[in-house]
mmCIF file of C-alpha atoms in Angstrom:
data_model
loop_
_atom_site.group_PDB
_atom_site.id
_atom_site.type_symbol
_atom_site.label_atom_id
_atom_site.label_comp_id
_atom_site.label_asym_id
_atom_site.label_seq_id
_atom_site.Cartn_x
_atom_site.Cartn_y
_atom_site.Cartn_z
ATOM 1 C CA MET Q 246 -23.039 -25.705 86.005
ATOM 2 C CA ARG Q 247 -25.880 -27.461 84.432
ATOM 3 C CA LYS Q 248 -25.560 -30.253 81.741
ATOM 4 C CA LEU Q 249 -25.900 -28.820 78.254
ATOM 5 C CA ALA Q 250 -26.722 -30.813 75.234
ATOM 6 C CA ILE Q 251 -26.323 -30.225 71.607
ATOM 7 C CA ASN Q 252 -29.475 -29.387 70.008
ATOM 8 C CA ALA Q 253 -28.311 -30.039 66.421
ATOM 9 C CA THR Q 254 -28.029 -32.917 63.958
ATOM 10 C CA PRO Q 255 -24.729 -35.153 64.556
ATOM 11 C CA TRP Q 256 -21.563 -33.860 62.836
ATOM 12 C CA GLN Q 257 -21.109 -35.042 59.054
ATOM 13 C CA LEU Q 258 -17.639 -35.063 57.426
ATOM 14 C CA ILE Q 259 -18.103 -33.199 54.086
ATOM 15 C CA SER Q 260 -14.559 -32.901 52.917
ATOM 16 C CA SER Q 261 -11.019 -33.286 54.169
ATOM 17 C CA GLY Q 262 -7.386 -32.909 53.087
ATOM 18 C CA GLU Q 263 -3.895 -33.908 54.313
ATOM 19 C CA SER Q 264 -3.990 -31.668 57.204
ATOM 20 C CA TRP Q 265 -7.668 -30.427 57.502
ATOM 21 C CA ALA Q 266 -11.225 -31.736 57.885
ATOM 22 C CA LEU Q 267 -14.682 -30.046 57.574
ATOM 23 C CA SER Q 268 -17.712 -31.160 58.894
ATOM 24 C CA GLU Q 269 -21.300 -29.777 59.271
ATOM 25 C CA CYS Q 270 -24.273 -29.842 61.344
ATOM 26 C CA ALA Q 271 -27.704 -27.934 61.659
ATOM 27 C CA ASN Q 272 -30.580 -27.255 63.760
ATOM 28 C CA SER Q 273 -33.880 -25.342 62.883
ATOM 29 C CA HIS Q 274 -32.140 -21.797 63.265
ATOM 30 C CA PHE Q 275 -28.508 -22.248 62.351
ATOM 31 C CA ASN Q 276 -26.044 -24.166 60.028
ATOM 32 C CA TYR Q 277 -22.621 -25.027 61.596
ATOM 33 C CA LEU Q 278 -19.259 -25.822 60.221
ATOM 34 C CA SER Q 279 -16.469 -27.238 62.054
ATOM 35 C CA LEU Q 280 -13.047 -26.820 60.320
ATOM 36 C CA THR Q 281 -10.039 -28.589 61.847
ATOM 37 C CA ILE Q 282 -6.471 -27.436 60.447
ATOM 38 C CA GLU Q 283 -3.873 -29.206 62.257
ATOM 39 C CA ASP Q 284 -4.083 -28.049 66.052
ATOM 40 C CA ARG Q 285 -6.756 -25.518 65.655
ATOM 41 C CA HIS Q 286 -10.456 -25.907 65.602
ATOM 42 C CA TYR Q 287 -12.809 -23.252 64.039
ATOM 43 C CA LEU Q 288 -16.521 -23.070 64.551
ATOM 44 C CA TYR Q 289 -18.778 -21.277 62.263
ATOM 45 C CA ALA Q 290 -22.477 -20.438 62.014
ATOM 46 C CA GLU Q 291 -24.871 -19.259 59.755
ATOM 47 C CA GLY Q 292 -28.655 -18.188 60.456
ATOM 48 C CA GLN Q 293 -30.899 -15.409 60.973
ATOM 49 C CA ILE Q 294 -29.588 -12.207 62.428
ATOM 50 C CA GLU Q 295 -32.849 -11.810 64.483
ATOM 51 C CA PHE Q 296 -35.112 -14.655 65.010
ATOM 52 C CA GLY Q 297 -38.430 -14.077 62.692
ATOM 53 C CA GLN Q 298 -36.317 -11.846 60.167
ATOM 54 C CA ASP Q 299 -35.296 -12.975 56.696
ATOM 55 C CA GLU Q 300 -31.821 -11.377 56.975
ATOM 56 C CA ARG Q 301 -29.139 -13.834 57.571
ATOM 57 C CA GLY Q 302 -25.540 -13.559 58.804
ATOM 58 C CA VAL Q 303 -22.394 -15.546 59.116
ATOM 59 C CA TRP Q 304 -20.386 -15.726 62.351
ATOM 60 C CA VAL Q 305 -17.197 -17.147 63.568
ATOM 61 C CA LEU Q 306 -18.193 -18.759 67.034
ATOM 62 C CA GLY Q 307 -14.552 -19.309 67.999
ATOM 63 C CA VAL Q 308 -11.287 -21.079 67.343
ATOM 64 C CA PHE Q 309 -10.028 -23.603 69.722
ATOM 65 C CA ASP Q 310 -7.282 -25.986 70.609
ATOM 66 C CA SER Q 311 -9.403 -28.852 71.153
ATOM 67 C CA SER Q 312 -12.480 -30.704 69.591
ATOM 68 C CA GLU Q 313 -13.981 -30.832 72.887
ATOM 69 C CA GLN Q 314 -14.112 -27.037 73.104
ATOM 70 C CA ILE Q 315 -15.986 -26.950 69.929
ATOM 71 C CA GLN Q 316 -18.686 -29.271 71.396
ATOM 72 C CA MET Q 317 -19.031 -27.005 74.557
ATOM 73 C CA PHE Q 318 -19.278 -23.867 72.423
ATOM 74 C CA LEU Q 319 -21.965 -25.539 70.119
ATOM 75 C CA ALA Q 320 -24.020 -26.717 73.127
ATOM 76 C CA LEU Q 321 -23.826 -23.198 74.504
ATOM 77 C CA HIS Q 322 -24.975 -21.572 71.098
ATOM 78 C CA THR Q 323 -27.740 -24.233 70.542
ATOM 79 C CA ASP Q 324 -29.024 -23.706 73.995
ATOM 80 C CA ASN Q 325 -28.884 -19.975 73.689
ATOM 81 C CA PRO Q 326 -27.030 -17.846 70.858
ATOM 82 C CA LEU Q 327 -26.656 -15.060 73.256
ATOM 83 C CA LYS Q 328 -24.332 -17.085 75.326
ATOM 84 C CA VAL Q 329 -21.511 -17.001 72.821
ATOM 85 C CA PRO Q 330 -20.019 -13.891 71.533
ATOM 86 C CA ALA Q 331 -19.835 -14.617 67.830
ATOM 87 C CA LEU Q 332 -17.723 -12.518 65.644
ATOM 88 C CA ARG Q 333 -19.938 -11.379 62.523
ATOM 89 C CA ILE Q 334 -17.936 -11.638 59.347
ATOM 90 C CA GLU Q 335 -18.453 -10.411 55.739
ATOM 91 C CA SER Q 336 -18.639 -13.890 54.234
ATOM 92 C CA GLY Q 337 -20.961 -15.801 52.416
ATOM 93 C CA TRP Q 338 -22.120 -19.525 53.178
ATOM 94 C CA PRO Q 339 -20.451 -21.735 53.278
ATOM 95 C CA ALA Q 340 -17.878 -19.809 54.911
ATOM 96 C CA VAL Q 341 -14.941 -22.311 54.305
ATOM 97 C CA GLN Q 342 -14.077 -22.805 50.447
ATOM 98 C CA TYR Q 343 -12.332 -26.071 49.331
ATOM 99 C CA ASN Q 344 -11.897 -27.702 45.956
ATOM 100 C CA GLU Q 345 -11.045 -31.285 45.332
ATOM 101 C CA GLY Q 346 -9.372 -31.913 48.796
ATOM 102 C CA GLU Q 347 -7.537 -28.663 48.769
ATOM 103 C CA LEU Q 348 -8.628 -25.875 51.320
ATOM 104 C CA GLU Q 349 -8.694 -22.986 49.405
ATOM 105 C CA SER Q 350 -9.972 -20.065 52.004
ATOM 106 C CA TYR Q 351 -11.564 -19.878 55.397
ATOM 107 C CA PRO Q 352 -12.376 -16.791 57.773
ATOM 108 C CA THR Q 353 -10.167 -16.384 60.682
ATOM 109 C CA TYR Q 354 -10.975 -15.084 64.226
ATOM 110 C CA GLN Q 355 -11.492 -11.385 63.375
ATOM 111 C CA GLY Q 356 -14.524 -9.152 63.330
ATOM 112 C CA VAL Q 357 -17.018 -7.543 65.587
ATOM 113 C CA TYR Q 358 -19.527 -9.107 68.032
ATOM 114 C CA ARG Q 359 -22.285 -6.299 68.907
ATOM 115 C CA VAL Q 360 -25.342 -6.346 71.257
ATOM 116 C CA GLY Q 361 -26.926 -3.007 71.555
ATOM 117 C CA PHE Q 362 -24.110 -0.309 72.503
ATOM 118 C CA LYS Q 363 -21.831 -3.014 73.527
ATOM 119 C CA SER Q 364 -19.202 -4.875 71.321
ATOM 120 C CA TYR Q 365 -16.000 -6.776 71.036
ATOM 121 C CA ARG Q 366 -13.809 -6.190 68.216
ATOM 122 C CA VAL Q 367 -10.880 -8.450 67.217
ATOM 123 C CA THR Q 368 -8.545 -7.036 64.478
ATOM 124 C CA PRO Q 369 -5.102 -8.057 63.315
ATOM 125 C CA THR Q 370 -2.041 -5.950 63.664
ATOM 126 C CA GLU Q 371 0.814 -5.533 61.120
ATOM 127 C CA SER Q 372 3.036 -7.419 63.289
ATOM 128 C CA GLY Q 373 0.716 -10.579 63.082
ATOM 129 C CA THR Q 374 -0.788 -10.067 66.665
ATOM 130 C CA LEU Q 375 -4.623 -9.676 67.295
ATOM 131 C CA LEU Q 376 -5.863 -6.739 69.100
ATOM 132 C CA VAL Q 377 -8.859 -7.335 71.565
ATOM 133 C CA GLU Q 378 -11.178 -4.697 72.579
ATOM 134 C CA TYR Q 379 -14.281 -4.291 74.429
ATOM 135 C CA ILE Q 380 -16.538 -1.223 73.381
ATOM 136 C CA ASP Q 381 -19.376 0.186 75.512
ATOM 137 C CA GLY Q 382 -20.986 3.011 73.874
ATOM 138 C CA TYR Q 383 -18.028 5.601 73.047
ATOM 139 C CA LYS Q 384 -15.510 3.922 75.379
ATOM 140 C CA ALA Q 385 -13.142 1.344 74.149
ATOM 141 C CA GLU Q 386 -11.015 -0.753 76.451
ATOM 142 C CA LEU Q 387 -8.198 -2.788 75.248
ATOM 143 C CA LEU Q 388 -8.402 -6.302 76.738
ATOM 144 C CA GLY Q 389 -4.888 -7.176 75.298
ATOM 145 C CA GLU Q 390 -2.761 -8.050 72.306
ATOM 146 C CA CYS Q 391 -2.755 -11.841 71.499
ATOM 147 C CA ASP Q 392 -0.210 -13.873 69.666
ATOM 148 C CA GLY Q 393 -2.702 -16.321 68.333
ATOM 149 C CA GLU Q 394 -6.434 -16.822 67.434
ATOM 150 C CA VAL Q 395 -6.996 -19.194 70.466
ATOM 151 C CA GLU Q 396 -5.816 -16.852 72.909
ATOM 152 C CA ALA Q 397 -8.066 -14.048 71.553
ATOM 153 C CA CYS Q 398 -11.071 -16.208 71.329
ATOM 154 C CA LEU Q 399 -10.456 -17.284 75.048
ATOM 155 C CA LYS Q 400 -9.741 -13.498 76.046
ATOM 156 C CA VAL Q 401 -13.187 -12.423 74.573
ATOM 157 C CA TYR Q 402 -15.201 -15.328 76.218
ATOM 158 C CA SER Q 403 -13.614 -14.783 79.572
ATOM 159 C CA HIS Q 404 -14.486 -11.131 79.497
ATOM 160 C CA PHE Q 405 -17.834 -11.717 78.218
ATOM 161 C CA ASP Q 406 -18.734 -14.569 80.665
ATOM 162 C CA ALA Q 407 -17.435 -12.545 83.460
ATOM 163 C CA ARG Q 408 -19.472 -9.556 82.296
ATOM 164 C CA THR Q 409 -22.881 -11.423 81.847
ATOM 165 C CA ARG Q 410 -22.693 -13.943 84.724
ATOM 166 C CA GLY Q 411 -25.908 -13.479 86.465
ATOM 167 C CA CYS Q 412 -27.393 -11.512 83.648
ATOM 168 C CA LYS Q 413 -31.164 -12.218 83.620
ATOM 169 C CA MET Q 414 -31.376 -11.497 79.824
ATOM 170 C CA CYS Q 415 -28.835 -14.385 78.947
#
């Protein structure tokens, strides 16, 4: 595996509370937020939906159980955004809302990642688990039902990586 470097400004802490911390960094195409809540680490991005277009979007790049995983996914995304199956969310930027040291709201790991006719969908169930699906055209494949966001994120990325390994477009 080749050595990846993060092509973005260094992380800067912008706010924190008793059990959370929010940092930001950016490069010429994307703005990034890293939110740590106890043992979960969320990575968000905001940028152009397509390079050269004015329309912008917001994505959850992943949720992890270590800050080192955030660094790896940030390096992958800054190297080539197509290497990270980011879930598009209907949220404005900044995605994380806080006020005077209190965390008010943040997007969780759910949504849709779509490229052409292929997509991943992560949806919450009434029982509190997450359904992870891979959709190819009109066929949907259930990849699993996960107890937590970290497990769902790793399931999506593992399937995505296995599918695209050796892909000349990525």
